[in-house]
Amino acid sequence: MTKAIIFDFDGTIIDTETAWYVAFREAYKKHEVDLSLEMYSGCIGTSLHKFNPYEYLMTDLNLPIDRDEFRKAVQLHHSQLMEVEEMRPGVLEYLQSAKQSGLKIGLASSSPLEWVEKYLKQLGIYDYFDCIRTADDVQNVKPDPELYLQTLKGLGVKADEAIAIEDSPNGAKAAEAAGIPCVLTPNSITKTLEFGNSLHRVESLRDLAFSTVFAGAVAQTK
């Protein structure tokens, strides 16, 4: 019996990922360096330990770039791109349906709490979540399962009683490692990456009826 739904944040609820890639790619172009998606994918849905796009030009290519100015320019460009970004299709409907069905709603994000709360409040959906776990709560972010395990604990449910909503391979690996079935909704950047098995894979949640995923939970409330 499914009792909970757990959302990833970046790229799943709102597509911050594409804006980051565009901002970094264009910043790299100014230094005549091509930032491939394959290279950049190393930091999608996880920490910057595997690939740090802020540092690569300086540490790996030894280019004479001011780190602070580079970081500020990328973040400013990302903020400008995000001004026109909206919640991904179907997310609000899933939140509303989950609340009406009596499901517990969690969020597991590799980003800092301050970042996540900022957008959840801007989007007007902060109060939907019963449990929020971020990079501030764990030692290891995705693809490590710790974020999902902490969220399950906070919600008071078992892994087989929850379903995760993810957009990236690192996120999907984390959910799988925690034993949670996963629905994949890749965005325009992550859809080109390689994923493992999933419960469902759709372009957006609008293409997958809530009742299809949570049939047991919906029936239980009738």
mmCIF file of C-alpha atoms in Angstrom:
data_model
loop_
_atom_site.group_PDB
_atom_site.id
_atom_site.type_symbol
_atom_site.label_atom_id
_atom_site.label_comp_id
_atom_site.label_asym_id
_atom_site.label_seq_id
_atom_site.Cartn_x
_atom_site.Cartn_y
_atom_site.Cartn_z
ATOM 1 C CA MET A 1 0.000 0.000 0.000
ATOM 2 C CA THR A 2 1.516 3.331 -1.077
ATOM 3 C CA LYS A 3 1.463 5.925 1.690
ATOM 4 C CA ALA A 4 3.850 8.624 0.470
ATOM 5 C CA ILE A 5 5.242 10.474 -2.515
ATOM 6 C CA ILE A 6 8.753 11.942 -2.410
ATOM 7 C CA PHE A 7 9.824 14.623 -4.873
ATOM 8 C CA ASP A 8 13.278 15.605 -5.983
ATOM 9 C CA PHE A 9 13.559 19.382 -6.373
ATOM 10 C CA ASP A 10 15.998 20.735 -8.977
ATOM 11 C CA GLY A 11 14.894 19.739 -12.458
ATOM 12 C CA THR A 12 11.837 17.869 -11.162
ATOM 13 C CA ILE A 13 9.625 20.523 -9.573
ATOM 14 C CA ILE A 14 11.162 23.434 -11.484
ATOM 15 C CA ASP A 15 13.817 23.116 -14.153
ATOM 16 C CA THR A 16 16.788 24.851 -12.590
ATOM 17 C CA GLU A 17 19.126 22.359 -14.268
ATOM 18 C CA THR A 18 18.747 23.548 -17.856
ATOM 19 C CA ALA A 19 19.321 27.154 -16.797
ATOM 20 C CA TRP A 20 22.515 26.169 -14.976
ATOM 21 C CA TYR A 21 23.858 24.292 -17.989
ATOM 22 C CA VAL A 22 23.085 27.174 -20.343
ATOM 23 C CA ALA A 23 24.690 29.680 -17.968
ATOM 24 C CA PHE A 24 27.858 27.622 -17.575
ATOM 25 C CA ARG A 25 28.059 26.676 -21.253
ATOM 26 C CA GLU A 26 27.877 30.311 -22.358
ATOM 27 C CA ALA A 27 30.404 31.358 -19.712
ATOM 28 C CA TYR A 28 32.793 28.685 -20.989
ATOM 29 C CA LYS A 29 32.318 29.852 -24.582
ATOM 30 C CA LYS A 30 33.663 33.265 -23.624
ATOM 31 C CA HIS A 31 36.931 31.476 -22.858
ATOM 32 C CA GLU A 32 36.729 29.374 -26.051
ATOM 33 C CA VAL A 33 35.979 26.166 -24.158
ATOM 34 C CA ASP A 34 33.124 23.835 -25.060
ATOM 35 C CA LEU A 35 31.261 22.476 -22.038
ATOM 36 C CA SER A 36 29.720 19.229 -23.223
ATOM 37 C CA LEU A 37 26.595 17.846 -21.596
ATOM 38 C CA GLU A 38 28.478 14.611 -20.970
ATOM 39 C CA MET A 39 31.023 16.485 -18.871
ATOM 40 C CA TYR A 40 28.448 18.659 -17.119
ATOM 41 C CA SER A 41 26.226 15.670 -16.277
ATOM 42 C CA GLY A 42 28.745 14.717 -13.602
ATOM 43 C CA CYS A 43 27.266 17.366 -11.316
ATOM 44 C CA ILE A 44 23.560 17.056 -12.191
ATOM 45 C CA GLY A 45 21.479 15.945 -9.233
ATOM 46 C CA THR A 46 24.485 15.592 -6.945
ATOM 47 C CA SER A 47 27.351 17.566 -5.402
ATOM 48 C CA LEU A 48 30.182 19.283 -7.292
ATOM 49 C CA HIS A 49 32.780 16.746 -6.134
ATOM 50 C CA LYS A 50 32.872 14.752 -9.369
ATOM 51 C CA PHE A 51 32.855 17.798 -11.641
ATOM 52 C CA ASN A 52 32.948 21.378 -10.416
ATOM 53 C CA PRO A 53 31.981 23.711 -13.281
ATOM 54 C CA TYR A 54 33.017 26.746 -11.248
ATOM 55 C CA GLU A 55 36.586 25.491 -10.870
ATOM 56 C CA TYR A 56 37.319 23.449 -13.995
ATOM 57 C CA LEU A 57 38.633 26.290 -16.150
ATOM 58 C CA MET A 58 41.063 27.369 -13.456
ATOM 59 C CA THR A 59 42.121 24.076 -11.861
ATOM 60 C CA ASP A 60 42.141 21.743 -14.882
ATOM 61 C CA LEU A 61 42.824 24.133 -17.771
ATOM 62 C CA ASN A 62 44.869 26.653 -15.775
ATOM 63 C CA LEU A 63 43.152 29.653 -17.335
ATOM 64 C CA PRO A 64 43.823 33.013 -15.661
ATOM 65 C CA ILE A 65 40.254 33.693 -14.493
ATOM 66 C CA ASP A 66 39.066 35.501 -11.396
ATOM 67 C CA ARG A 67 37.089 32.863 -9.481
ATOM 68 C CA ASP A 68 34.778 35.276 -7.710
ATOM 69 C CA GLU A 69 33.922 37.240 -10.822
ATOM 70 C CA PHE A 70 33.332 34.045 -12.797
ATOM 71 C CA ARG A 71 31.001 32.670 -10.106
ATOM 72 C CA LYS A 72 29.063 35.932 -9.850
ATOM 73 C CA ALA A 73 28.611 36.133 -13.629
ATOM 74 C CA VAL A 74 27.316 32.563 -13.890
ATOM 75 C CA GLN A 75 24.925 32.985 -10.970
ATOM 76 C CA LEU A 76 23.606 36.275 -12.343
ATOM 77 C CA HIS A 77 22.940 34.698 -15.732
ATOM 78 C CA HIS A 78 21.211 31.749 -14.070
ATOM 79 C CA SER A 79 18.995 34.101 -12.054
ATOM 80 C CA GLN A 80 18.019 35.937 -15.229
ATOM 81 C CA LEU A 81 17.134 32.671 -16.974
ATOM 82 C CA MET A 82 15.093 31.505 -13.974
ATOM 83 C CA GLU A 83 12.924 34.640 -14.065
ATOM 84 C CA VAL A 84 10.887 33.076 -16.873
ATOM 85 C CA GLU A 85 10.950 29.500 -15.561
ATOM 86 C CA GLU A 86 7.733 28.031 -14.139
ATOM 87 C CA MET A 87 6.787 24.928 -12.210
ATOM 88 C CA ARG A 88 7.002 21.856 -14.410
ATOM 89 C CA PRO A 89 3.692 20.602 -15.862
ATOM 90 C CA GLY A 90 1.701 18.263 -13.641
ATOM 91 C CA VAL A 91 3.613 18.919 -10.412
ATOM 92 C CA LEU A 92 0.935 21.060 -8.786
ATOM 93 C CA GLU A 93 -1.786 18.613 -9.818
ATOM 94 C CA TYR A 94 0.185 15.747 -8.227
ATOM 95 C CA LEU A 95 0.660 17.720 -5.017
ATOM 96 C CA GLN A 96 -3.034 18.532 -4.863
ATOM 97 C CA SER A 97 -4.068 14.944 -5.607
ATOM 98 C CA ALA A 98 -1.606 13.561 -3.047
ATOM 99 C CA LYS A 99 -2.946 15.875 -0.359
ATOM 100 C CA GLN A 100 -6.558 15.018 -1.215
ATOM 101 C CA SER A 101 -5.730 11.293 -1.149
ATOM 102 C CA GLY A 102 -4.173 11.485 2.286
ATOM 103 C CA LEU A 103 -0.658 10.661 1.103
ATOM 104 C CA LYS A 104 2.331 12.009 2.994
ATOM 105 C CA ILE A 105 4.474 14.290 0.840
ATOM 106 C CA GLY A 106 8.244 14.493 1.117
ATOM 107 C CA LEU A 107 11.087 16.237 -0.670
ATOM 108 C CA ALA A 108 14.663 14.944 -0.975
ATOM 109 C CA SER A 109 17.134 17.365 -2.560
ATOM 110 C CA SER A 110 20.909 17.487 -2.960
ATOM 111 C CA SER A 111 20.711 21.293 -2.829
ATOM 112 C CA PRO A 112 20.938 23.421 0.349
ATOM 113 C CA LEU A 113 17.750 24.104 2.320
ATOM 114 C CA GLU A 114 17.952 27.856 1.703
ATOM 115 C CA TRP A 115 17.894 27.304 -2.072
ATOM 116 C CA VAL A 116 15.014 24.821 -1.933
ATOM 117 C CA GLU A 117 12.861 26.875 0.441
ATOM 118 C CA LYS A 118 13.341 30.001 -1.667
ATOM 119 C CA TYR A 119 11.714 28.442 -4.726
ATOM 120 C CA LEU A 120 9.093 26.401 -2.868
ATOM 121 C CA LYS A 121 7.824 29.598 -1.261
ATOM 122 C CA GLN A 122 7.998 31.562 -4.516
ATOM 123 C CA LEU A 123 5.965 28.838 -6.213
ATOM 124 C CA GLY A 124 3.459 28.788 -3.342
ATOM 125 C CA ILE A 125 3.866 25.064 -2.618
ATOM 126 C CA TYR A 126 6.009 25.020 0.530
ATOM 127 C CA ASP A 127 3.118 24.022 2.813
ATOM 128 C CA TYR A 128 2.365 20.866 0.820
ATOM 129 C CA PHE A 129 5.441 19.094 2.203
ATOM 130 C CA ASP A 130 5.351 17.078 5.405
ATOM 131 C CA CYS A 131 9.096 16.428 5.375
ATOM 132 C CA ILE A 132 11.962 18.203 3.588
ATOM 133 C CA ARG A 133 15.499 16.821 3.609
ATOM 134 C CA THR A 134 18.368 18.576 1.835
ATOM 135 C CA ALA A 135 22.156 18.600 1.612
ATOM 136 C CA ASP A 136 22.138 20.300 5.021
ATOM 137 C CA ASP A 137 20.775 17.123 6.647
ATOM 138 C CA VAL A 138 23.153 14.461 5.325
ATOM 139 C CA GLN A 139 26.817 13.658 4.891
ATOM 140 C CA ASN A 140 26.351 12.252 1.392
ATOM 141 C CA VAL A 141 23.972 13.554 -1.277
ATOM 142 C CA LYS A 142 22.633 11.631 -4.269
ATOM 143 C CA PRO A 143 23.406 9.127 -5.749
ATOM 144 C CA ASP A 144 23.900 7.995 -2.148
ATOM 145 C CA PRO A 145 20.519 6.886 -0.708
ATOM 146 C CA GLU A 146 20.958 8.846 2.553
ATOM 147 C CA LEU A 147 18.616 11.690 1.542
ATOM 148 C CA TYR A 148 15.838 9.262 0.698
ATOM 149 C CA LEU A 149 16.396 7.182 3.824
ATOM 150 C CA GLN A 150 16.203 10.310 5.962
ATOM 151 C CA THR A 151 13.018 11.414 4.189
ATOM 152 C CA LEU A 152 11.398 8.004 4.695
ATOM 153 C CA LYS A 153 12.246 8.217 8.382
ATOM 154 C CA GLY A 154 10.814 11.723 8.621
ATOM 155 C CA LEU A 155 7.591 10.635 6.942
ATOM 156 C CA GLY A 156 7.328 7.482 9.026
ATOM 157 C CA VAL A 157 6.978 5.141 6.045
ATOM 158 C CA LYS A 158 8.887 2.181 4.594
ATOM 159 C CA ALA A 159 10.618 2.219 1.218
ATOM 160 C CA ASP A 160 7.982 0.013 -0.413
ATOM 161 C CA GLU A 161 5.273 2.374 0.843
ATOM 162 C CA ALA A 162 6.650 5.358 -1.101
ATOM 163 C CA ILE A 163 7.202 6.423 -4.693
ATOM 164 C CA ALA A 164 9.927 8.862 -5.762
ATOM 165 C CA ILE A 165 9.686 11.445 -8.541
ATOM 166 C CA GLU A 166 13.045 12.154 -10.174
ATOM 167 C CA ASP A 167 14.555 13.791 -13.253
ATOM 168 C CA SER A 168 18.221 12.739 -13.176
ATOM 169 C CA PRO A 169 20.227 9.491 -13.222
ATOM 170 C CA ASN A 170 21.907 10.380 -9.907
ATOM 171 C CA GLY A 171 18.520 10.941 -8.295
ATOM 172 C CA ALA A 172 17.089 7.745 -9.720
ATOM 173 C CA LYS A 173 20.101 5.780 -8.454
ATOM 174 C CA ALA A 174 19.574 7.220 -4.975
ATOM 175 C CA ALA A 175 15.908 6.223 -4.940
ATOM 176 C CA GLU A 176 16.727 2.740 -6.216
ATOM 177 C CA ALA A 177 19.467 2.292 -3.607
ATOM 178 C CA ALA A 178 16.935 3.241 -0.923
ATOM 179 C CA GLY A 179 14.509 0.642 -2.299
ATOM 180 C CA ILE A 180 11.943 3.183 -3.509
ATOM 181 C CA PRO A 181 10.163 2.732 -6.880
ATOM 182 C CA CYS A 182 10.815 5.732 -9.097
ATOM 183 C CA VAL A 183 8.833 7.722 -11.667
ATOM 184 C CA LEU A 184 11.145 9.533 -14.085
ATOM 185 C CA THR A 185 10.307 12.922 -15.570
ATOM 186 C CA PRO A 186 13.544 13.992 -17.294
ATOM 187 C CA ASN A 187 13.825 17.635 -18.341
ATOM 188 C CA SER A 188 15.280 18.995 -21.574
ATOM 189 C CA ILE A 189 18.832 18.426 -20.304
ATOM 190 C CA THR A 190 18.560 15.136 -18.431
ATOM 191 C CA LYS A 191 16.426 13.388 -21.053
ATOM 192 C CA THR A 192 19.586 12.760 -23.082
ATOM 193 C CA LEU A 193 21.313 10.953 -20.208
ATOM 194 C CA GLU A 194 21.298 7.236 -19.506
ATOM 195 C CA PHE A 195 18.840 5.928 -16.911
ATOM 196 C CA GLY A 196 18.265 2.512 -15.393
ATOM 197 C CA ASN A 197 14.905 0.870 -14.813
ATOM 198 C CA SER A 198 11.929 2.837 -13.492
ATOM 199 C CA LEU A 199 8.282 2.420 -12.583
ATOM 200 C CA HIS A 200 7.277 4.915 -15.284
ATOM 201 C CA ARG A 201 9.106 7.358 -17.550
ATOM 202 C CA VAL A 202 7.230 10.328 -19.014
ATOM 203 C CA GLU A 203 8.058 13.746 -20.436
ATOM 204 C CA SER A 204 6.146 15.381 -17.590
ATOM 205 C CA LEU A 205 3.749 14.363 -14.823
ATOM 206 C CA ARG A 206 0.934 15.805 -16.910
ATOM 207 C CA ASP A 207 1.398 12.804 -19.212
ATOM 208 C CA LEU A 208 0.855 10.290 -16.383
ATOM 209 C CA ALA A 209 -2.427 10.194 -14.490
ATOM 210 C CA PHE A 210 -1.994 10.358 -10.725
ATOM 211 C CA SER A 211 -4.457 7.490 -10.360
ATOM 212 C CA THR A 212 -2.238 5.288 -12.556
ATOM 213 C CA VAL A 213 0.674 5.598 -10.132
ATOM 214 C CA PHE A 214 -1.299 5.736 -6.889
ATOM 215 C CA ALA A 215 -4.332 3.606 -7.683
ATOM 216 C CA GLY A 216 -4.272 1.843 -4.295
ATOM 217 C CA ALA A 217 -3.947 5.058 -2.337
ATOM 218 C CA VAL A 218 -6.742 6.758 -4.248
ATOM 219 C CA ALA A 219 -9.048 3.759 -3.888
ATOM 220 C CA GLN A 220 -8.343 3.628 -0.137
ATOM 221 C CA THR A 221 -9.780 7.107 0.382
ATOM 222 C CA LYS A 222 -13.042 6.540 -1.501
#
